[in-house]
Tab-separated table of C-alpha atoms in Angstrom:
chain	number	residue	atom	x	y	z
A	1	MET	CA	57.105	98.814	113.404
A	2	THR	CA	58.367	99.966	109.991
A	3	GLU	CA	62.052	99.391	109.314
A	4	PRO	CA	63.978	102.606	108.553
A	5	ALA	CA	64.922	103.076	104.915
A	6	ARG	CA	68.591	102.406	104.252
A	7	ILE	CA	70.320	105.060	102.153
A	8	LEU	CA	73.566	103.739	100.720
A	9	VAL	CA	76.090	106.422	99.736
A	10	VAL	CA	78.904	105.091	97.545
A	11	GLY	CA	81.888	107.426	97.940
A	12	GLY	CA	83.047	109.892	100.591
A	13	GLY	CA	84.163	112.767	98.376
A	14	TYR	CA	82.438	116.096	97.727
A	15	VAL	CA	79.055	114.653	96.804
A	16	GLY	CA	79.127	111.714	99.176
A	17	MET	CA	80.108	113.706	102.257
A	18	TYR	CA	77.914	116.739	101.621
A	19	THR	CA	74.873	114.632	100.735
A	20	ALA	CA	75.250	112.500	103.862
A	21	LEU	CA	75.859	115.597	105.978
A	22	ARG	CA	72.663	117.316	104.840
A	23	LEU	CA	70.661	114.123	105.102
A	24	GLN	CA	71.710	113.469	108.686
A	25	ARG	CA	70.699	117.025	109.590
A	26	GLN	CA	67.287	116.522	108.008
A	27	LEU	CA	66.842	113.193	109.775
A	28	ARG	CA	67.325	114.942	113.099
A	29	THR	CA	64.948	117.806	112.270
A	30	GLU	CA	62.391	117.311	109.505
A	31	LEU	CA	62.246	113.575	108.834
A	32	GLY	CA	62.769	112.124	112.285
A	33	ALA	CA	65.688	110.079	113.580
A	34	GLY	CA	64.138	106.678	112.840
A	35	THR	CA	63.097	107.440	109.293
A	36	ALA	CA	66.285	106.320	107.562
A	37	GLU	CA	69.741	104.881	108.125
A	38	ILE	CA	72.628	106.416	106.182
A	39	VAL	CA	75.510	104.107	105.267
A	40	VAL	CA	78.577	105.643	103.610
A	41	VAL	CA	81.023	103.253	101.922
A	42	THR	CA	84.351	104.880	101.107
A	43	PRO	CA	87.945	103.654	100.603
A	44	GLU	CA	89.340	106.377	102.856
A	45	PRO	CA	88.052	107.653	106.240
A	46	TYR	CA	88.302	111.229	105.081
A	47	MET	CA	87.244	113.617	102.326
A	48	THR	CA	90.084	115.346	100.463
A	49	TYR	CA	89.652	119.005	99.534
A	50	GLN	CA	91.558	118.702	96.284
A	51	PRO	CA	91.967	122.431	95.432
A	52	PHE	CA	94.364	122.628	98.389
A	53	LEU	CA	96.611	119.765	97.204
A	54	PRO	CA	99.067	122.084	95.395
A	55	GLU	CA	99.516	124.190	98.541
A	56	ALA	CA	99.927	121.055	100.623
A	57	ALA	CA	102.621	119.877	98.209
A	58	ALA	CA	104.360	123.245	98.486
A	59	GLY	CA	104.231	123.178	102.275
A	60	SER	CA	101.863	126.150	102.668
A	61	ILE	CA	99.219	123.949	104.337
A	62	SER	CA	99.663	120.920	106.567
A	63	PRO	CA	98.412	117.715	104.892
A	64	ARG	CA	96.073	116.889	107.752
A	65	HIS	CA	94.207	120.173	107.158
A	66	VAL	CA	93.497	119.276	103.549
A	67	VAL	CA	91.340	116.346	104.612
A	68	VAL	CA	88.097	116.203	106.577
A	69	PRO	CA	87.552	113.202	108.918
A	70	LEU	CA	84.253	111.606	107.947
A	71	ARG	CA	83.556	109.985	111.325
A	72	ARG	CA	83.673	113.378	113.024
A	73	VAL	CA	81.540	115.200	110.449
A	74	LEU	CA	79.094	112.369	109.786
A	75	ASP	CA	78.584	111.366	113.394
A	76	HIS	CA	75.031	110.136	112.769
A	77	CYS	CA	75.969	107.998	109.765
A	78	ARG	CA	77.430	104.530	109.565
A	79	ILE	CA	80.884	104.791	107.968
A	80	VAL	CA	82.202	101.660	106.255
A	81	ILE	CA	85.834	101.789	105.101
A	82	GLY	CA	85.808	99.609	102.042
A	83	GLU	CA	85.225	99.470	98.321
A	84	VAL	CA	82.057	98.788	96.359
A	85	HIS	CA	82.883	96.421	93.491
A	86	SER	CA	79.482	96.111	91.843
A	87	VAL	CA	75.840	97.157	92.192
A	88	ASP	CA	72.762	95.141	91.260
A	89	HIS	CA	70.156	97.844	91.528
A	90	ALA	CA	67.392	95.560	90.342
A	91	LYS	CA	67.940	93.579	93.578
A	92	ARG	CA	68.897	96.683	95.602
A	93	THR	CA	72.234	95.046	96.485
A	94	ALA	CA	75.817	96.279	96.501
A	95	THR	CA	78.798	93.948	96.649
A	96	LEU	CA	81.717	95.312	98.632
A	97	SER	CA	84.864	94.446	100.510
A	98	THR	CA	86.130	96.005	103.728
A	99	LEU	CA	89.353	95.978	105.692
A	100	ALA	CA	87.835	93.254	107.884
A	101	THR	CA	86.866	91.001	104.984
A	102	GLU	CA	90.419	91.228	103.656
A	103	GLU	CA	91.849	90.239	107.031
A	104	GLU	CA	89.360	87.405	107.427
A	105	GLY	CA	89.853	86.195	103.878
A	106	ALA	CA	86.083	86.204	103.511
A	107	GLY	CA	86.039	87.792	100.065
A	108	THR	CA	83.140	90.172	99.498
A	109	LEU	CA	79.843	90.768	101.216
A	110	ASP	CA	76.462	91.989	100.007
A	111	LEU	CA	74.755	95.043	101.436
A	112	THR	CA	71.105	95.736	100.717
A	113	TYR	CA	69.650	99.216	100.465
A	114	ASP	CA	66.473	101.139	99.687
A	115	GLU	CA	67.941	104.310	98.178
A	116	LEU	CA	71.277	104.462	96.323
A	117	VAL	CA	73.487	107.535	96.023
A	118	ILE	CA	76.365	106.653	93.732
A	119	ALA	CA	79.139	109.228	93.941
A	120	PRO	CA	82.508	107.452	93.698
A	121	GLY	CA	84.123	110.389	91.942
A	122	SER	CA	86.788	109.870	89.319
A	123	VAL	CA	90.225	108.366	88.844
A	124	SER	CA	93.223	109.496	86.835
A	125	ARG	CA	92.831	108.985	83.106
A	126	THR	CA	96.016	107.411	81.849
A	127	LEU	CA	97.117	106.531	78.326
A	128	PRO	CA	99.234	103.570	77.173
A	129	VAL	CA	102.438	105.582	77.274
A	130	PRO	CA	105.464	103.252	77.565
A	131	GLY	CA	107.112	103.659	80.963
A	132	LEU	CA	104.310	105.729	82.482
A	133	ALA	CA	103.115	103.006	84.839
A	134	ASP	CA	106.695	102.500	86.106
A	135	HIS	CA	107.864	106.088	86.453
A	136	GLY	CA	104.790	108.368	86.439
A	137	ILE	CA	103.519	110.191	89.520
A	138	GLY	CA	99.863	111.126	89.951
A	139	PHE	CA	98.444	114.185	91.655
A	140	LYS	CA	94.942	113.393	92.845
A	141	THR	CA	95.344	112.369	96.490
A	142	VAL	CA	96.971	113.965	99.523
A	143	GLU	CA	99.394	111.031	99.666
A	144	GLU	CA	100.519	111.747	96.099
A	145	ALA	CA	100.878	115.458	96.844
A	146	ILE	CA	103.124	114.896	99.871
A	147	GLY	CA	105.015	112.139	98.056
A	148	LEU	CA	105.705	114.546	95.174
A	149	ARG	CA	106.942	117.235	97.542
A	150	ASN	CA	109.327	114.755	99.174
A	151	HIS	CA	110.432	113.527	95.765
A	152	VAL	CA	111.273	117.020	94.453
A	153	ILE	CA	113.395	117.864	97.492
A	154	GLU	CA	115.118	114.464	97.306
A	155	GLN	CA	116.012	115.138	93.669
A	156	MET	CA	117.642	118.370	94.753
A	157	ASP	CA	119.570	116.420	97.380
A	158	ILE	CA	120.730	113.978	94.689
A	159	ALA	CA	121.783	116.798	92.385
A	160	SER	CA	123.692	118.480	95.200
A	161	SER	CA	125.610	115.303	96.042
A	162	THR	CA	126.397	113.666	92.700
A	163	ARG	CA	129.439	114.293	90.531
A	164	ASP	CA	127.780	112.803	87.471
A	165	PRO	CA	126.422	115.627	85.298
A	166	ALA	CA	123.884	113.308	83.603
A	167	ILE	CA	122.390	112.241	86.908
A	168	ARG	CA	122.358	115.851	88.091
A	169	ASP	CA	120.533	117.107	84.972
A	170	ALA	CA	117.967	114.301	85.161
A	171	ALA	CA	117.357	114.971	88.866
A	172	LEU	CA	116.759	118.677	88.232
A	173	THR	CA	114.367	118.174	85.296
A	174	PHE	CA	110.671	118.030	86.213
A	175	VAL	CA	108.096	117.189	83.531
A	176	PHE	CA	104.389	117.813	84.145
A	177	VAL	CA	101.885	116.406	81.646
A	178	GLY	CA	98.499	118.160	81.513
A	179	GLY	CA	97.677	121.856	81.375
A	180	GLY	CA	94.482	121.813	83.467
A	181	TYR	CA	94.057	122.997	87.047
A	182	ALA	CA	95.928	120.114	88.649
A	183	GLY	CA	98.973	120.261	86.394
A	184	VAL	CA	99.394	124.034	86.261
A	185	GLU	CA	98.780	124.681	89.957
A	186	ALA	CA	100.973	121.761	91.082
A	187	LEU	CA	103.836	122.814	88.823
A	188	ALA	CA	103.567	126.508	89.791
A	189	GLU	CA	103.469	125.847	93.539
A	190	LEU	CA	106.289	123.307	93.474
A	191	GLU	CA	108.475	125.525	91.270
A	192	ASP	CA	107.922	128.308	93.797
A	193	MET	CA	108.869	125.976	96.638
A	194	ALA	CA	111.926	124.541	94.870
A	195	ARG	CA	113.217	127.989	93.890
A	196	TYR	CA	112.993	129.034	97.535
A	197	THR	CA	114.611	125.787	98.710
A	198	ALA	CA	117.561	126.217	96.342
A	199	ARG	CA	118.928	129.057	98.475
A	200	TYR	CA	119.870	126.452	101.110
A	201	TYR	CA	122.036	124.432	98.688
A	202	HIS	CA	125.558	125.629	98.033
A	203	ASN	CA	125.711	124.168	94.502
A	204	VAL	CA	122.093	124.248	93.260
A	205	LYS	CA	120.723	127.478	91.849
A	206	PRO	CA	117.121	128.193	90.805
A	207	GLU	CA	118.193	128.482	87.175
A	208	ASP	CA	119.637	124.942	87.353
A	209	LEU	CA	116.137	123.513	87.742
A	210	ARG	CA	114.256	122.770	84.513
A	211	TRP	CA	110.482	122.724	84.616
A	212	VAL	CA	108.499	121.529	81.592
A	213	LEU	CA	104.730	121.656	81.114
A	214	VAL	CA	103.386	119.451	78.306
A	215	GLU	CA	99.881	120.097	77.000
A	216	ALA	CA	98.259	118.419	73.993
A	217	SER	CA	95.924	121.308	73.148
A	218	ASP	CA	96.794	124.852	72.127
A	219	ARG	CA	96.038	126.422	75.526
A	220	ILE	CA	96.212	125.836	79.275
A	221	LEU	CA	93.585	126.474	81.957
A	222	PRO	CA	90.635	126.528	79.519
A	223	GLU	CA	88.254	127.193	82.420
A	224	VAL	CA	89.563	130.756	82.936
A	225	GLY	CA	89.135	131.734	79.282
A	226	GLU	CA	91.475	132.202	76.348
A	227	GLU	CA	92.863	135.615	77.422
A	228	MET	CA	93.708	134.527	80.954
A	229	GLY	CA	95.084	131.252	79.611
A	230	ARG	CA	97.537	133.189	77.411
A	231	TYR	CA	98.481	135.336	80.404
A	232	ALA	CA	99.183	132.180	82.429
A	233	VAL	CA	101.502	130.907	79.670
A	234	ARG	CA	103.396	134.233	79.650
A	235	GLU	CA	103.635	134.224	83.444
A	236	LEU	CA	105.035	130.673	83.543
A	237	ARG	CA	107.458	131.258	80.712
A	238	GLY	CA	108.607	134.436	82.438
A	239	ARG	CA	109.680	132.209	85.330
A	240	ASN	CA	111.785	130.092	82.953
A	241	ILE	CA	109.181	127.320	82.815
A	242	ASP	CA	109.161	125.569	79.442
A	243	VAL	CA	105.511	125.396	78.318
A	244	ARG	CA	105.014	123.034	75.346
A	245	LEU	CA	101.594	123.406	73.683
A	246	ARG	CA	100.258	121.008	71.046
A	247	THR	CA	102.703	118.448	72.400
A	248	CYS	CA	102.233	114.963	73.842
A	249	LEU	CA	104.314	112.583	75.925
A	250	GLU	CA	105.147	109.591	73.734
A	251	THR	CA	107.284	107.550	76.128
A	252	CYS	CA	109.115	107.868	79.416
A	253	GLU	CA	110.989	104.573	79.440
A	254	ASP	CA	114.473	104.393	81.002
A	255	ARG	CA	113.821	107.726	82.741
A	256	VAL	CA	113.813	109.633	79.443
A	257	ALA	CA	110.690	111.623	78.515
A	258	VAL	CA	110.264	111.681	74.751
A	259	LEU	CA	107.842	114.317	73.456
A	260	SER	CA	105.917	114.327	70.196
A	261	ASP	CA	108.028	117.236	68.909
A	262	GLY	CA	111.119	115.030	69.116
A	263	THR	CA	112.516	116.461	72.355
A	264	ARG	CA	114.257	113.998	74.665
A	265	LEU	CA	114.342	114.945	78.332
A	266	PRO	CA	116.338	112.755	80.716
A	267	THR	CA	114.297	113.121	83.926
A	268	ARG	CA	113.540	111.359	87.178
A	269	THR	CA	110.187	113.134	87.553
A	270	VAL	CA	107.144	112.740	85.294
A	271	VAL	CA	103.917	114.019	86.882
A	272	TRP	CA	100.737	112.907	85.070
A	273	THR	CA	97.703	115.169	85.425
A	274	ALA	CA	96.176	114.715	81.966
A	275	GLY	CA	92.533	114.428	82.946
A	276	VAL	CA	90.268	112.056	84.842
A	277	LYS	CA	87.740	109.353	84.028
A	278	PRO	CA	84.733	107.946	85.930
A	279	ALA	CA	85.395	105.441	88.674
A	280	PRO	CA	85.508	101.809	87.431
A	281	VAL	CA	82.610	100.749	89.658
A	282	LEU	CA	80.147	102.522	87.341
A	283	ALA	CA	80.807	99.912	84.660
A	284	ALA	CA	79.983	97.198	87.204
A	285	THR	CA	76.405	98.343	87.728
A	286	ASP	CA	73.136	97.775	85.897
A	287	LEU	CA	72.571	101.549	85.662
A	288	PRO	CA	72.568	103.419	82.321
A	289	LEU	CA	75.830	105.047	81.209
A	290	ASN	CA	76.594	107.572	78.493
A	291	GLU	CA	79.345	107.290	75.905
A	292	ARG	CA	81.913	108.661	78.355
A	293	GLY	CA	81.078	106.104	81.023
A	294	ARG	CA	79.176	108.508	83.290
A	295	LEU	CA	75.707	107.823	84.694
A	296	ARG	CA	72.842	109.231	82.660
A	297	CYS	CA	70.988	111.523	85.024
A	298	THR	CA	68.042	113.883	85.019
A	299	ALA	CA	68.115	117.487	86.198
A	300	ARG	CA	66.569	116.216	89.453
A	301	LEU	CA	69.739	114.161	90.003
A	302	THR	CA	67.952	110.850	89.638
A	303	VAL	CA	69.464	108.191	87.403
A	304	GLU	CA	67.591	108.287	84.110
A	305	GLY	CA	64.794	105.734	83.865
A	306	VAL	CA	65.568	104.210	87.282
A	307	GLU	CA	63.791	104.652	90.588
A	308	HIS	CA	65.543	105.003	93.952
A	309	ALA	CA	68.943	105.701	92.339
A	310	TRP	CA	70.653	109.090	92.571
A	311	ALA	CA	73.961	110.495	91.378
A	312	ALA	CA	75.948	113.735	91.129
A	313	GLY	CA	79.494	114.991	90.714
A	314	ASP	CA	82.153	113.463	88.479
A	315	ALA	CA	80.224	110.207	88.097
A	316	ALA	CA	77.054	111.837	86.797
A	317	ALA	CA	76.118	113.340	83.452
A	318	VAL	CA	73.676	115.988	84.691
A	319	PRO	CA	71.882	118.233	82.174
A	320	ASP	CA	72.739	121.924	82.511
A	321	VAL	CA	69.311	123.557	82.449
A	322	THR	CA	70.897	127.034	82.478
A	323	ALA	CA	72.825	126.493	79.249
A	324	LYS	CA	71.687	128.082	75.996
A	325	GLU	CA	72.527	125.030	73.898
A	326	PRO	CA	70.354	121.945	74.469
A	327	GLY	CA	72.158	118.794	75.507
A	328	THR	CA	74.821	120.640	77.507
A	329	GLU	CA	75.964	118.849	80.666
A	330	CYS	CA	77.296	120.272	83.915
A	331	ALA	CA	81.072	120.272	84.061
A	332	PRO	CA	82.497	117.647	86.440
A	333	ASN	CA	84.071	120.064	88.895
A	334	ALA	CA	83.838	120.981	92.585
A	335	GLN	CA	81.716	124.062	91.925
A	336	HIS	CA	78.872	121.927	90.620
A	337	ALA	CA	79.504	118.941	92.916
A	338	VAL	CA	79.010	120.875	96.170
A	339	ARG	CA	75.835	122.531	94.928
A	340	GLN	CA	74.475	119.320	93.429
A	341	ALA	CA	74.949	117.586	96.770
A	342	LYS	CA	72.642	120.100	98.451
A	343	VAL	CA	69.864	119.562	95.907
A	344	LEU	CA	70.444	115.821	95.952
A	345	ALA	CA	69.992	115.578	99.725
A	346	GLU	CA	66.864	117.746	99.570
A	347	ASN	CA	65.394	115.595	96.805
A	348	ILE	CA	66.034	112.364	98.659
A	349	ALA	CA	64.352	113.802	101.751
A	350	ALA	CA	61.444	115.006	99.593
A	351	SER	CA	61.158	111.550	98.046
A	352	LEU	CA	60.929	109.938	101.475
A	353	ARG	CA	58.178	112.387	102.370
A	354	GLY	CA	56.379	111.819	99.093
A	355	GLN	CA	56.896	115.417	97.953
A	356	PRO	CA	57.873	116.662	94.463
A	357	LEU	CA	61.521	116.968	93.495
A	358	LYS	CA	63.253	120.098	92.243
A	359	GLU	CA	65.733	120.537	89.409
A	360	TYR	CA	69.379	121.417	89.833
A	361	ALA	CA	70.150	124.751	88.168
A	362	HIS	CA	73.386	126.657	88.588
A	363	ALA	CA	74.945	129.012	86.067
A	364	TYR	CA	78.726	128.639	85.958
A	365	VAL	CA	80.193	131.736	87.613
A	366	GLY	CA	83.811	131.303	86.478
A	367	SER	CA	87.097	129.973	87.769
A	368	VAL	CA	90.190	130.946	89.713
A	369	ALA	CA	93.647	129.370	89.594
A	370	SER	CA	96.834	129.858	91.554
A	371	LEU	CA	100.179	130.247	89.775
A	372	GLY	CA	102.247	130.124	92.962
A	373	LEU	CA	102.629	132.448	95.916
A	374	HIS	CA	100.974	135.861	95.229
A	375	LYS	CA	100.287	134.937	91.604
A	376	GLY	CA	97.114	133.762	89.912
A	377	VAL	CA	94.453	134.182	87.237
A	378	ALA	CA	90.681	134.473	87.557
A	379	HIS	CA	87.643	134.882	85.325
A	380	VAL	CA	84.628	135.317	87.599
A	381	TYR	CA	81.232	136.853	86.729
A	382	GLY	CA	82.741	138.152	83.509
A	383	ARG	CA	85.594	139.959	85.291
A	384	LYS	CA	89.198	139.046	84.556
A	385	LEU	CA	91.854	139.315	87.248
A	386	LYS	CA	95.512	138.398	87.312
A	387	GLY	CA	98.462	138.551	89.674
A	388	TYR	CA	97.944	139.240	93.364
A	389	PRO	CA	94.171	140.070	93.219
A	390	ALA	CA	93.471	136.746	91.474
A	391	TRP	CA	95.665	134.864	93.950
A	392	PHE	CA	93.864	136.510	96.877
A	393	MET	CA	90.485	135.657	95.340
A	394	HIS	CA	91.651	132.062	94.879
A	395	ARG	CA	92.502	131.740	98.547
A	396	ALA	CA	89.397	133.534	99.771
A	397	TYR	CA	87.085	131.437	97.634
A	398	HIS	CA	88.539	128.091	98.647
A	399	LEU	CA	88.761	129.086	102.306
A	400	SER	CA	85.018	129.738	102.159
A	401	ARG	CA	84.414	126.355	100.524
A	402	VAL	CA	86.579	124.031	102.590
A	403	PRO	CA	84.239	122.037	104.904
A	404	THR	CA	83.877	122.728	108.628
A	405	PHE	CA	84.814	125.776	110.672
A	406	ASN	CA	87.591	123.732	112.260
A	407	ARG	CA	89.387	123.349	108.912
A	408	LYS	CA	88.761	126.958	107.923
A	409	ALA	CA	90.376	128.203	111.137
A	410	ARG	CA	93.371	125.885	110.852
A	411	VAL	CA	94.056	126.759	107.211
A	412	LEU	CA	93.746	130.491	107.916
A	413	ALA	CA	96.123	130.161	110.873
A	414	GLU	CA	98.685	128.338	108.725
A	415	TRP	CA	98.498	130.976	106.003
A	416	THR	CA	98.993	133.678	108.633
A	417	LEU	CA	102.004	131.908	110.148
A	418	SER	CA	103.521	131.237	106.740
A	419	GLY	CA	103.518	134.994	106.134
A	420	LEU	CA	105.434	135.564	109.352
A	421	PHE	CA	107.980	132.758	109.199
A	422	LYS	CA	110.142	131.085	106.585
A	423	ARG	CA	108.821	128.330	104.353
A	424	GLU	CA	109.370	124.703	105.458
A	425	ILE	CA	111.837	122.838	103.239
A	426	VAL	CA	111.923	119.460	104.988
A	427	SER	CA	111.543	116.231	103.031
A	428	LEU	CA	109.963	113.389	105.002
A	429	GLY	CA	110.345	110.669	102.411
A	430	SER	CA	110.679	108.058	105.141
A	431	LEU	CA	106.950	108.496	105.866
A	432	GLU	CA	106.258	106.468	102.730
A	433	HIS	CA	108.235	103.513	104.132
A	434	PRO	CA	107.917	103.844	107.934
A	435	ARG	CA	109.205	100.333	108.733
A	436	ALA	CA	112.329	100.555	106.588
A	437	GLU	CA	114.625	101.659	109.430
A	438	PHE	CA	113.349	98.972	111.800
A	439	GLU	CA	113.581	96.244	109.166
A	440	LEU	CA	117.196	97.234	108.542
A	441	ALA	CA	117.989	97.119	112.257
A	442	ALA	CA	116.220	93.763	112.719
A	443	ALA	CA	117.890	92.074	109.747
A	444	PRO	CA	120.748	89.723	110.635
A	445	PRO	CA	124.238	90.912	109.681
A	446	PRO	CA	125.576	89.550	106.374
A	447	GLY	CA	127.002	86.079	106.789
A	448	ASP	CA	125.358	85.537	110.175
A	449	GLY	CA	122.215	83.875	108.842
A	450	ASP	CA	123.508	80.351	109.632
A	451	LYS	CA	125.034	81.074	113.032
A	452	PRO	CA	123.126	79.487	115.960
A	453	ARG	CA	121.692	81.839	118.521
A	454	SER	CA	123.110	81.590	122.026
């Protein structure tokens, strides 16, 4: 009896989850249940729908509805919660660690495979800015989004309670570095939330809060075009948000953000959203990489010059066959990732059947971005929208793209309820340290450490 082919999927994000989902459907219908085994190795047991992170941070969506549980969706796959450290494709072997190997102290283990789908996504691209590692806050995971929400409300609590004007000013100054989607949408949603929250403080007014957006280039939101980018700047500045273009963060040591234009901003909040880079595991493989550290791929989503290796999404440099200029690559965004996953799964199935592969071709249709509640910008199919229509399109588009009907229904219900009731302004910072209260209660009173127990 022939052993089923093992398809190893590295990563449980857009590409990893959607590829495994389509493959398991094809195994039950076209290929046959015993044709292949799908193994998904991912650090987290869920896929995060990142476009909803700003709304989760603002409290418009519950955090649990921003993530999709992989074990429920991929019920015919083997889910391994762990991390792939290296890949020796010549030997068809991946070296990984799991939660169990850490508990057992067994180090790493080797997993063999027949087909490799490498889709670990990306990580935050940081720069050697002094103080950034100590004081910076990222915005790429649901944990970071909720932590940032808690942090902003806690800073307002500090400002409301202190009598020190320096501490108050630092607590109410929020610096966001990076003018792409993540930075602009996170800042806009949180500014909206904080302005609403200020009405419940007797001594904190919306104008007391200082919001600063730092961007190294001469524009923000380049994906929506130059005209809509300029509109976004005007919209943010109209809300008293300080947008600094052609400016960099030079240091944030001692809770002081120093900008390249000489500005010094005492602040307790520095949010870093200045781009992403490929996951480190790509450098620990024997697969070909381009100058940016992404996998060299063909339009069929195979790794260039390598058999039985596939890639898509942020980790892959995929040629854009619809572009007019030769050598153009598909942008590493969700719009391409979801569509690439469909073609990738179909090509793997075709490969197992010995059929020809097809090329990935998708013309970029445009982008939408939220600038807070009822505000947004969009440039889709050549049409430019702003304000409420763009915001509505943003929500409608992402509601259609979030995986599973279950999540769509829950998100829609929360949006409906948020229109009927007041916004939540609760900070649950204790969630980040759930044992702190118990540890305090269990600790012996001061000076009692040497007393014998009765």
